[in-house]
Short mmCIF file of C-alpha atoms and ligand atoms in Angstrom, two decimals:
data_model
loop_
_atom_site.label_atom_id
_atom_site.label_comp_id
_atom_site.label_asym_id
_atom_site.label_seq_id
_atom_site.Cartn_x
_atom_site.Cartn_y
_atom_site.Cartn_z
CA MET A 1 104.53 108.20 92.58
CA CYS A 2 105.91 104.73 93.21
CA LEU A 3 109.00 104.25 95.40
CA SER A 4 111.24 101.25 94.82
CA ILE A 5 113.43 100.05 97.67
CA PHE A 6 116.68 98.24 96.94
CA THR A 7 117.73 95.81 99.67
CA SER A 8 121.38 96.68 98.92
CA LEU A 9 120.64 100.22 100.15
CA LEU A 10 118.87 99.16 103.32
CA GLY A 11 121.90 98.15 105.37
CA PRO A 12 121.52 95.38 107.96
CA LEU A 13 118.42 93.29 107.37
CA SER A 14 117.65 92.47 111.00
CA PRO A 15 114.04 93.27 111.91
CA PRO A 16 114.88 96.20 114.27
CA ALA A 17 117.07 97.77 111.60
CA LEU A 18 114.44 97.17 108.97
CA SER A 19 111.73 98.71 111.12
CA LYS A 20 113.63 102.00 110.93
CA GLN A 21 114.05 101.73 107.19
CA LEU A 22 110.39 101.01 106.69
CA GLN A 23 109.50 104.47 107.93
CA VAL A 24 109.20 105.09 104.21
CA HIS A 25 105.52 104.36 104.88
CA CYS A 26 105.40 107.83 106.47
CA LEU A 27 106.44 109.62 103.29
CA ARG A 28 103.59 111.93 102.34
CA SER A 29 104.09 112.13 98.58
CA VAL A 30 104.45 108.40 97.84
CA ASP A 31 101.48 106.37 96.62
CA ASN A 32 102.98 102.89 96.51
CA LEU A 33 106.12 101.12 97.70
CA PHE A 34 107.84 97.99 96.53
CA VAL A 35 111.06 96.17 97.28
CA VAL A 36 113.20 95.30 94.28
CA VAL A 37 114.04 91.62 93.80
CA GLU A 38 116.10 92.27 90.69
CA GLU A 39 116.43 95.05 88.16
CA PHE A 40 117.41 94.36 84.54
CA LYS A 41 118.45 97.53 82.71
CA ASP A 42 118.61 95.82 79.33
CA PHE A 43 116.76 92.52 79.31
CA GLN A 44 117.11 90.73 76.00
CA PHE A 45 113.54 89.57 75.33
CA LYS A 46 113.55 86.74 72.80
CA LYS A 47 112.07 87.20 69.35
CA THR A 48 109.38 84.51 69.53
CA LYS A 49 106.63 84.34 72.10
CA GLU A 50 107.46 80.77 73.15
CA GLU A 51 111.11 81.60 73.81
CA ALA A 52 110.31 84.86 75.61
CA LEU A 53 107.79 83.15 77.89
CA LYS A 54 110.21 80.29 78.55
CA ASP A 55 112.69 82.90 79.81
CA PHE A 56 110.10 84.17 82.29
CA GLU A 57 109.63 80.62 83.55
CA ASP A 58 113.37 80.07 83.96
CA LEU A 59 113.83 83.41 85.68
CA ALA A 60 111.71 82.67 88.75
CA GLY A 61 114.13 80.09 90.19
CA LYS A 62 117.20 82.24 89.60
CA LEU A 63 116.17 85.44 91.35
CA PRO A 64 117.63 86.56 94.74
CA TRP A 65 114.33 86.38 96.67
CA SER A 66 115.71 85.97 100.18
CA ASP A 67 116.45 89.58 101.27
CA PRO A 68 113.39 91.10 99.55
CA LEU A 69 111.23 88.51 101.32
CA LYS A 70 112.73 89.52 104.68
CA VAL A 71 111.77 93.11 103.93
CA TRP A 72 108.29 91.98 102.90
CA GLU A 73 107.90 90.00 106.11
CA VAL A 74 108.90 92.86 108.40
CA ASN A 75 106.75 95.20 106.33
CA THR A 76 103.62 93.24 107.21
CA CYS A 77 103.45 95.18 110.48
CA PHE A 78 103.50 98.52 108.70
CA LYS A 79 101.26 97.77 105.80
CA LYS A 80 97.96 99.58 105.71
CA LYS A 81 95.47 96.85 104.94
CA LYS A 82 92.59 97.19 102.56
CA THR A 83 89.06 96.89 103.94
CA LYS A 84 89.53 93.32 105.02
CA CYS A 85 92.28 93.00 107.59
CA LYS A 86 94.22 89.81 107.12
CA LYS A 87 95.67 89.16 110.52
CA MET A 88 98.87 87.24 110.03
CA SER A 89 101.24 86.87 112.89
CA GLN A 90 104.94 87.18 112.18
CA ASN A 91 105.40 83.55 113.15
CA SER A 92 102.77 82.25 110.81
CA ASN A 93 104.32 84.26 107.98
CA LYS A 94 107.64 82.68 108.77
CA GLU A 95 106.21 79.18 108.54
CA ARG A 96 104.40 79.98 105.37
CA ILE A 97 107.37 81.33 103.46
CA GLY A 98 108.70 77.81 103.62
CA ASN A 99 112.14 76.30 103.34
CA ARG A 100 113.47 78.28 100.48
CA ARG A 101 114.57 81.37 102.33
CA ASP A 102 116.57 82.29 105.38
CA LYS A 103 114.49 82.50 108.50
CA LEU A 104 114.51 85.53 110.75
CA ASP A 105 115.69 85.18 114.29
CA GLU A 106 112.77 84.59 116.66
CA LYS A 107 114.05 87.12 119.22
CA ASP A 108 114.46 89.79 116.55
CA ILE A 109 110.93 89.29 115.37
CA ARG A 110 109.50 89.60 118.87
CA GLY A 111 111.60 92.67 119.63
CA PHE A 112 110.68 94.19 116.33
CA THR A 113 106.96 93.63 116.78
CA ASP A 114 107.01 95.31 120.18
CA ASN A 115 108.82 98.32 118.74
CA ALA A 116 106.56 98.52 115.77
CA LEU A 117 103.38 98.48 117.79
CA ASP A 118 104.56 101.50 119.77
CA SER A 119 105.50 103.31 116.64
CA HIS A 120 103.56 106.24 115.25
CA ILE A 121 103.93 104.61 111.86
CA LEU A 122 100.99 102.44 112.77
CA ASP A 123 98.83 105.54 112.94
CA TYR A 124 96.82 104.52 109.95
CA TYR A 125 93.11 104.29 109.53
CA GLU A 126 90.94 102.20 107.36
CA ASN A 127 88.49 103.65 104.93
CA PRO A 128 85.97 100.99 103.94
CA ALA A 129 84.17 103.45 101.69
CA ILE A 130 86.97 103.44 99.15
CA LYS A 131 87.41 100.94 96.38
CA GLU A 132 90.99 100.34 95.33
CA GLU A 133 91.73 101.02 91.69
CA ILE A 134 93.79 98.09 90.49
CA SER A 135 95.12 97.85 86.99
CA THR A 136 96.37 94.36 87.44
CA LEU A 137 97.00 91.71 84.89
CA VAL A 138 97.11 88.27 86.36
CA GLY A 139 97.48 84.92 84.69
CA ASP A 140 93.91 83.71 84.36
CA ASP A 141 94.64 80.08 84.94
CA LEU A 142 96.81 80.75 87.97
CA ALA A 143 93.83 80.94 90.21
CA SER A 144 90.16 80.32 89.96
CA SER A 145 87.73 82.21 92.15
CA LYS A 146 85.68 79.02 92.43
CA ASP A 147 88.29 77.59 94.77
CA GLU A 148 88.08 80.57 97.06
CA THR A 149 85.15 79.57 99.24
CA ASP A 150 86.57 76.08 99.78
CA GLU A 151 89.87 77.69 100.73
CA HIS A 152 88.38 79.89 103.44
CA SER A 153 86.95 76.86 105.26
CA LYS A 154 90.19 74.89 104.83
CA GLU A 155 92.26 77.81 106.11
CA GLU A 156 91.09 77.28 109.65
CA THR A 157 92.19 73.66 109.84
CA GLU A 158 95.22 73.23 107.58
CA PRO A 159 98.71 74.71 108.00
CA GLN A 160 98.76 77.87 105.96
CA VAL A 161 100.51 78.20 102.63
CA LEU A 162 101.27 81.71 101.38
CA LYS A 163 98.96 83.02 98.71
CA PHE A 164 100.29 85.21 95.95
CA ARG A 165 99.56 86.88 92.68
CA VAL A 166 101.73 88.31 89.94
CA THR A 167 100.93 91.75 88.53
CA CYS A 168 102.58 92.66 85.27
CA ASN A 169 102.73 96.28 84.08
CA ARG A 170 104.10 96.46 80.57
CA ALA A 171 104.85 99.47 78.37
CA GLY A 172 106.62 99.36 75.03
CA GLU A 173 105.91 98.35 71.47
CA LYS A 174 108.43 95.64 70.81
CA HIS A 175 107.28 92.77 73.03
CA CYS A 176 105.94 89.62 71.42
CA PHE A 177 103.95 88.69 74.56
CA THR A 178 101.14 90.36 76.45
CA SER A 179 101.38 91.34 80.10
CA ASN A 180 98.78 88.70 80.86
CA GLU A 181 100.94 85.98 79.29
CA ALA A 182 104.06 87.19 81.12
CA ALA A 183 102.19 87.23 84.47
CA ARG A 184 100.75 83.79 83.82
CA ASP A 185 104.01 82.04 82.89
CA PHE A 186 106.21 83.84 85.40
CA GLY A 187 103.53 83.26 88.06
CA GLY A 188 103.40 79.55 87.27
CA ALA A 189 107.15 79.29 87.80
CA VAL A 190 106.99 81.31 91.06
CA GLN A 191 104.32 78.90 92.25
CA ASP A 192 106.51 75.88 91.44
CA HIS A 193 109.52 77.48 93.08
CA PHE A 194 107.92 78.41 96.41
CA LYS A 195 104.96 76.02 96.48
CA TRP A 196 102.80 79.05 97.17
CA LYS A 197 99.17 79.16 96.14
CA ALA A 198 97.91 81.55 93.48
CA ASP A 199 95.04 83.77 94.53
CA MET A 200 94.06 86.89 92.63
CA THR A 201 92.05 88.63 95.31
CA ASN A 202 93.02 87.26 98.69
CA PHE A 203 96.79 87.21 98.35
CA ASP A 204 99.57 87.67 100.89
CA VAL A 205 102.41 88.42 98.48
CA GLU A 206 102.04 90.50 95.34
CA VAL A 207 104.92 89.94 92.96
CA LEU A 208 105.38 92.76 90.45
CA LEU A 209 106.76 92.42 86.97
CA ASN A 210 107.32 95.93 85.63
CA ILE A 211 108.44 95.99 82.02
CA HIS A 212 109.25 99.14 80.11
CA ASP A 213 110.79 98.50 76.67
CA ASN A 214 113.98 96.56 77.50
CA GLU A 215 113.98 97.45 81.16
CA MET A 216 112.47 94.99 83.62
CA VAL A 217 112.09 95.16 87.39
CA VAL A 218 110.87 92.25 89.48
CA GLY A 219 109.61 93.45 92.84
CA ILE A 220 107.40 92.64 95.82
CA ALA A 221 104.68 95.14 96.73
CA LEU A 222 104.93 96.65 100.21
CA THR A 223 101.68 98.60 100.02
CA GLU A 224 98.32 96.96 99.66
CA GLU A 225 96.23 100.09 99.83
CA SER A 226 97.76 103.15 98.22
CA LEU A 227 99.21 105.62 100.73
CA HIS A 228 97.25 108.47 99.15
CA ARG A 229 94.14 107.09 100.83
CA ARG A 230 94.08 109.23 103.91
CA ASN A 231 92.02 112.24 105.07
CA ILE A 232 89.12 112.00 102.63
CA THR A 233 85.90 110.14 103.43
CA HIS A 234 83.39 112.17 101.36
CA PHE A 235 84.44 112.01 97.73
CA GLY A 236 83.53 114.26 94.81
CA PRO A 237 83.86 113.83 91.04
CA THR A 238 87.45 115.11 90.94
CA THR A 239 88.91 114.49 94.39
CA LEU A 240 92.66 114.99 94.31
CA ARG A 241 95.05 112.44 95.80
CA SER A 242 96.38 113.57 99.16
CA THR A 243 99.89 112.68 97.94
CA LEU A 244 99.64 115.17 95.07
CA ALA A 245 98.03 117.76 97.36
CA TYR A 246 101.03 117.37 99.67
CA GLY A 247 103.46 117.85 96.78
CA MET A 248 101.65 121.02 95.65
CA LEU A 249 101.70 122.49 99.15
CA ARG A 250 105.39 121.70 99.55
CA LEU A 251 106.21 123.51 96.33
CA CYS A 252 105.36 126.83 97.98
CA ALA A 253 107.27 126.09 101.22
CA PRO A 254 104.69 127.18 103.84
CA GLN A 255 106.09 129.08 106.82
CA PRO A 256 104.57 129.23 110.33
CA THR A 257 101.57 131.62 110.55
CA ASP A 258 101.11 131.70 106.76
CA ILE A 259 97.52 132.09 105.56
CA ILE A 260 96.88 129.49 102.88
CA ILE A 261 93.72 129.33 100.78
CA ASP A 262 92.27 126.94 98.24
CA PRO A 263 89.69 129.09 96.41
CA MET A 264 88.28 126.10 94.45
CA CYS A 265 88.63 123.38 97.06
CA GLY A 266 86.04 120.77 95.98
CA THR A 267 86.16 118.11 98.70
CA GLY A 268 88.98 119.96 100.43
CA ALA A 269 91.82 117.50 99.70
CA ILE A 270 94.44 120.27 99.46
CA PRO A 271 93.57 122.41 102.53
CA ILE A 272 92.89 119.30 104.64
CA GLU A 273 96.31 117.88 103.80
CA GLY A 274 97.67 121.35 104.54
CA ALA A 275 95.97 121.55 107.94
CA THR A 276 97.28 118.14 108.98
CA GLU A 277 100.85 118.62 107.75
CA TRP A 278 101.31 122.38 108.27
CA SER A 279 99.28 122.85 111.42
CA ASN A 280 101.12 126.08 112.27
CA CYS A 281 99.48 127.77 109.26
CA TYR A 282 95.83 128.79 108.86
CA HIS A 283 93.96 127.19 105.95
CA ILE A 284 90.75 128.28 104.23
CA ALA A 285 88.85 125.92 101.93
CA GLY A 286 86.31 127.64 99.64
CA ASP A 287 84.16 126.65 96.68
CA ASN A 288 81.14 128.14 94.90
CA SER A 289 79.28 124.82 94.96
CA PRO A 290 77.29 124.27 98.20
CA LEU A 291 77.65 120.51 97.72
CA ALA A 292 81.45 120.78 97.49
CA VAL A 293 81.59 122.94 100.64
CA LYS A 294 79.42 120.39 102.46
CA ARG A 295 81.74 117.59 101.42
CA ALA A 296 84.80 119.56 102.53
CA ALA A 297 83.14 120.28 105.89
CA ASN A 298 82.22 116.60 106.29
CA ASN A 299 85.80 115.58 105.52
CA ILE A 300 87.09 117.99 108.14
CA SER A 301 84.64 116.66 110.73
CA SER A 302 85.47 113.01 109.98
CA LEU A 303 89.12 113.75 110.43
CA LEU A 304 88.47 115.52 113.71
CA THR A 305 86.35 112.63 114.97
CA LYS A 306 89.07 110.19 113.98
CA SER A 307 91.77 112.13 115.76
CA GLN A 308 89.55 112.44 118.85
CA ILE A 309 89.00 108.68 118.89
CA LYS A 310 92.68 108.00 118.31
CA GLU A 311 93.84 110.31 121.04
CA SER A 312 90.81 109.38 123.24
CA LYS A 313 90.61 112.96 124.46
CA SER A 314 89.14 116.19 123.19
CA SER A 315 91.03 117.34 120.14
CA TRP A 316 92.32 120.87 119.72
CA GLY A 317 90.85 120.85 116.25
CA LEU A 318 92.41 121.63 112.92
CA PRO A 319 93.47 125.10 111.73
CA ILE A 320 91.00 125.11 108.84
CA ASP A 321 87.63 126.62 107.88
CA ALA A 322 85.35 125.87 104.95
CA ILE A 323 83.30 128.56 103.23
CA GLN A 324 81.15 129.07 100.15
CA TRP A 325 82.52 131.79 97.89
CA ASP A 326 83.19 132.77 94.31
CA SER A 327 86.88 132.54 93.49
CA CYS A 328 86.48 135.55 91.17
CA ASN A 329 85.15 137.73 93.99
CA LEU A 330 86.72 136.62 97.26
CA PRO A 331 85.52 138.03 100.59
CA LEU A 332 89.13 138.65 101.63
CA ARG A 333 91.19 141.80 102.09
CA THR A 334 93.66 142.85 99.41
CA GLY A 335 97.15 141.44 100.09
CA SER A 336 96.01 139.32 103.06
CA VAL A 337 96.93 135.82 101.80
CA ASP A 338 100.41 134.28 101.76
CA ILE A 339 99.79 131.19 99.66
CA ILE A 340 97.14 130.03 97.19
CA VAL A 341 97.08 126.35 96.26
CA THR A 342 94.30 125.10 94.04
CA ASP A 343 93.24 122.51 91.52
CA MET A 344 91.33 124.42 88.82
CA PRO A 345 88.45 122.93 86.80
CA PHE A 346 90.00 121.15 83.81
CA GLY A 347 86.85 121.72 81.77
CA LYS A 348 86.40 117.97 81.31
CA ARG A 349 84.69 116.34 84.27
CA MET A 350 84.33 119.68 86.03
CA GLY A 351 83.16 122.88 84.28
CA SER A 352 83.80 123.35 80.56
CA LYS A 353 86.69 124.51 78.40
CA LYS A 354 84.46 127.30 77.11
CA ARG A 355 83.73 128.60 80.62
CA ASN A 356 87.42 128.40 81.51
CA TRP A 357 88.15 131.22 79.01
CA ASN A 358 86.27 133.58 81.36
CA LEU A 359 86.98 131.83 84.66
CA TYR A 360 90.78 131.55 84.43
CA PRO A 361 91.59 135.26 83.78
CA ALA A 362 88.97 136.38 86.32
CA CYS A 363 90.21 134.15 89.13
CA LEU A 364 93.92 134.75 88.36
CA ARG A 365 93.22 138.45 88.65
CA GLU A 366 91.32 138.03 91.94
CA MET A 367 94.10 135.80 93.29
CA SER A 368 96.60 138.54 92.44
CA ARG A 369 94.49 140.97 94.49
CA VAL A 370 94.33 138.87 97.68
CA CYS A 371 97.90 137.54 97.46
CA ARG A 372 100.58 139.53 99.32
CA PRO A 373 102.74 141.51 96.85
CA GLY A 374 106.44 140.61 96.87
CA THR A 375 106.22 137.42 99.00
CA GLY A 376 102.95 135.72 98.04
CA ARG A 377 102.96 132.59 95.89
CA ALA A 378 100.46 130.38 94.13
CA VAL A 379 100.55 126.75 93.06
CA LEU A 380 97.90 126.01 90.47
CA LEU A 381 97.04 122.69 88.85
CA THR A 382 95.30 122.48 85.49
CA GLN A 383 95.11 120.37 82.40
CA ASP A 384 93.70 123.29 80.36
CA LYS A 385 97.21 124.58 79.70
CA LYS A 386 96.33 126.66 76.65
CA CYS A 387 93.67 128.64 78.48
CA PHE A 388 95.93 129.04 81.52
CA ALA A 389 98.85 130.31 79.39
CA LYS A 390 96.60 132.85 77.67
CA ALA A 391 95.16 134.07 80.98
CA LEU A 392 98.61 134.38 82.55
CA SER A 393 100.09 136.18 79.54
CA GLY A 394 98.11 139.30 80.35
CA MET A 395 99.23 139.32 83.99
CA GLY A 396 103.02 139.49 83.89
CA HIS A 397 102.93 142.62 86.08
CA VAL A 398 101.41 140.70 89.03
CA TRP A 399 102.42 137.05 88.49
CA ARG A 400 105.82 135.60 87.59
CA LYS A 401 105.90 131.95 86.55
CA VAL A 402 108.80 130.30 88.38
CA HIS A 403 108.42 126.60 87.73
CA THR A 404 106.22 124.03 85.99
CA VAL A 405 105.87 120.41 87.15
CA TRP A 406 104.19 117.95 84.80
CA VAL A 407 101.84 115.44 86.37
CA ASN A 408 99.66 112.60 85.15
CA ILE A 409 96.14 112.84 86.56
CA GLY A 410 94.20 109.71 85.64
CA GLY A 411 95.90 109.59 82.24
CA LEU A 412 95.57 113.36 81.62
CA HIS A 413 98.75 115.33 81.05
CA ALA A 414 98.39 118.20 83.50
CA ALA A 415 100.64 120.96 84.77
CA VAL A 416 101.33 122.37 88.23
CA TYR A 417 102.47 126.00 87.97
CA LEU A 418 104.38 127.75 90.72
CA LEU A 419 103.76 131.50 90.48
CA LYS A 420 105.32 134.28 92.56
CA ARG A 421 103.42 137.46 93.27
CA THR A 422 105.45 140.42 91.99
CA PRO A 423 105.91 143.43 94.33
CA GLN A 424 103.54 145.52 92.20
CA ALA A 425 100.48 146.69 94.12
CA PHE A 426 97.10 145.54 92.88
CA VAL A 427 95.17 148.17 90.98
CA HIS A 428 91.36 147.93 91.00
CA SER A 429 89.82 148.09 87.54
CA SER A 430 87.74 151.14 88.54
CA GLU A 431 90.97 152.98 89.39
CA GLN A 432 92.49 151.85 86.08
CA ASP A 433 89.40 152.98 84.23
CA GLY A 434 89.55 156.24 86.13
CA GLU A 435 93.16 156.76 85.12
CA ARG A 436 92.43 155.99 81.51
CA GLY A 437 89.03 157.45 81.15
CA THR A 438 88.89 160.85 82.92
CA PRO A 439 87.63 163.22 80.27
CA TRP A 440 88.76 166.36 82.07
C1 LIG B 501 88.91 120.32 89.96
S1 LIG B 501 87.73 120.71 91.15
C2 LIG B 501 88.63 120.72 92.65
C3 LIG B 501 88.73 119.35 93.25
C4 LIG B 501 89.39 119.36 94.60
N1 LIG B 501 90.79 119.60 94.51
C5 LIG B 501 89.12 118.06 95.34
O1 LIG B 501 90.08 117.41 95.79
O2 LIG B 501 87.97 117.68 95.49
C6 LIG B 501 87.41 122.38 90.85
C7 LIG B 501 86.44 123.02 91.80
O3 LIG B 501 86.29 124.38 91.42
C8 LIG B 501 85.00 124.78 91.79
N2 LIG B 501 84.72 126.05 91.11
C9 LIG B 501 84.47 126.27 89.80
N3 LIG B 501 84.26 127.58 89.58
C10 LIG B 501 84.37 128.21 90.78
C11 LIG B 501 84.26 129.54 91.22
N4 LIG B 501 83.97 130.54 90.36
N5 LIG B 501 84.43 129.81 92.52
C12 LIG B 501 84.72 128.84 93.40
N6 LIG B 501 84.83 127.54 93.05
C13 LIG B 501 84.67 127.23 91.75
C14 LIG B 501 84.13 123.62 91.40
O4 LIG B 501 82.91 123.64 92.11
C15 LIG B 501 85.04 122.45 91.78
O5 LIG B 501 84.70 121.97 93.06
#
């Protein structure tokens, strides 16, 4: 999910006031943030490419950049950097933005920086192991990577000019220009307007041009590394974003002392997010693959080490355990679990559609056994909706489907189902068989 921030909704734009507003960085279900420069609900794109691109050029000088740039500047303190940490002091930012915008009061900046450094919002960590996925379209001739090495040596001696790039995301059939052309021409005009320097990889400001049919939003990115990059250091083939894991857990409203399991945990993204955000519950991460369990255990240990380092004292640990098990035959008592949250194999990268026809009914049945009748709930993610619907259709006596949330997982249209455990007691198949089959 992407969260857009409108400066008109932020209230006073002094740095201390903004520091409060920028607590949006603490939101657990948001991947990326940007501040809106201007939103056009119905932009009249011209019919020919030349005219449409000329409009992009003209637009750059007319936009209300000043307030969004103040937000961007204050945000620098909060932003979780990618692997390379570009240390820019507030003052150097101020110089580099140049003459075209209002300057922030020196005292405010100093006061703000002191506050911000004390703030828990800075409790981020870097994960050099992760590569950012960027689907960015940048004007090719805005910047050449050849210049980059020269620039690094010049940086130390010359007064710094801000570096920027334009990223255009375009959806819709009717445009007579490509996103690359829009980014290139709009970027050229932004460069002329601010006298900034274009740089595709080592940029300070990322200007966003989001176009969807006739709707266009110009924004400035406030996140450099997506906020879902937390918790996980040992990745698997289908590691779930922590932001989505958080959303799934929230759907079943965990209560203190609840026992929450992920019977097919993979790298443990869901139970680890659960243990960090709902630490008054007990979480169990299980998988039938020894490699997955090892990864989950490694992720738990890395997180513990990190929190020990951060708090520079012995940590109390996390309320989570990892175990190898078969989700169709869980080593748990009947009716002992309050919440089940899991991301089932889609049958694409993990497992197969054919195997799902056996797996889904078997594990839904086993989940109905361990889940507490009357109050238990399950949140299950799958893209194999047909197989899931078929499996669930035979279990109306134990599961009631309450809600479906549609999600996009790497371009796949998937569903998150919220199920409630009915009050009906679980009946073992042997008992059922007994009932049906006694010949006397
Ligand atoms: C989609 S992946 C889960 C990914 C996980 N959410 C993560 O963030 O890494 C599904 C997992 O189900 C596991 N699995 C498949 N069949 C299983 C079974 N019968 N019992 C337990 N786990 C199973 C696979 O090993 C795989 O790790």
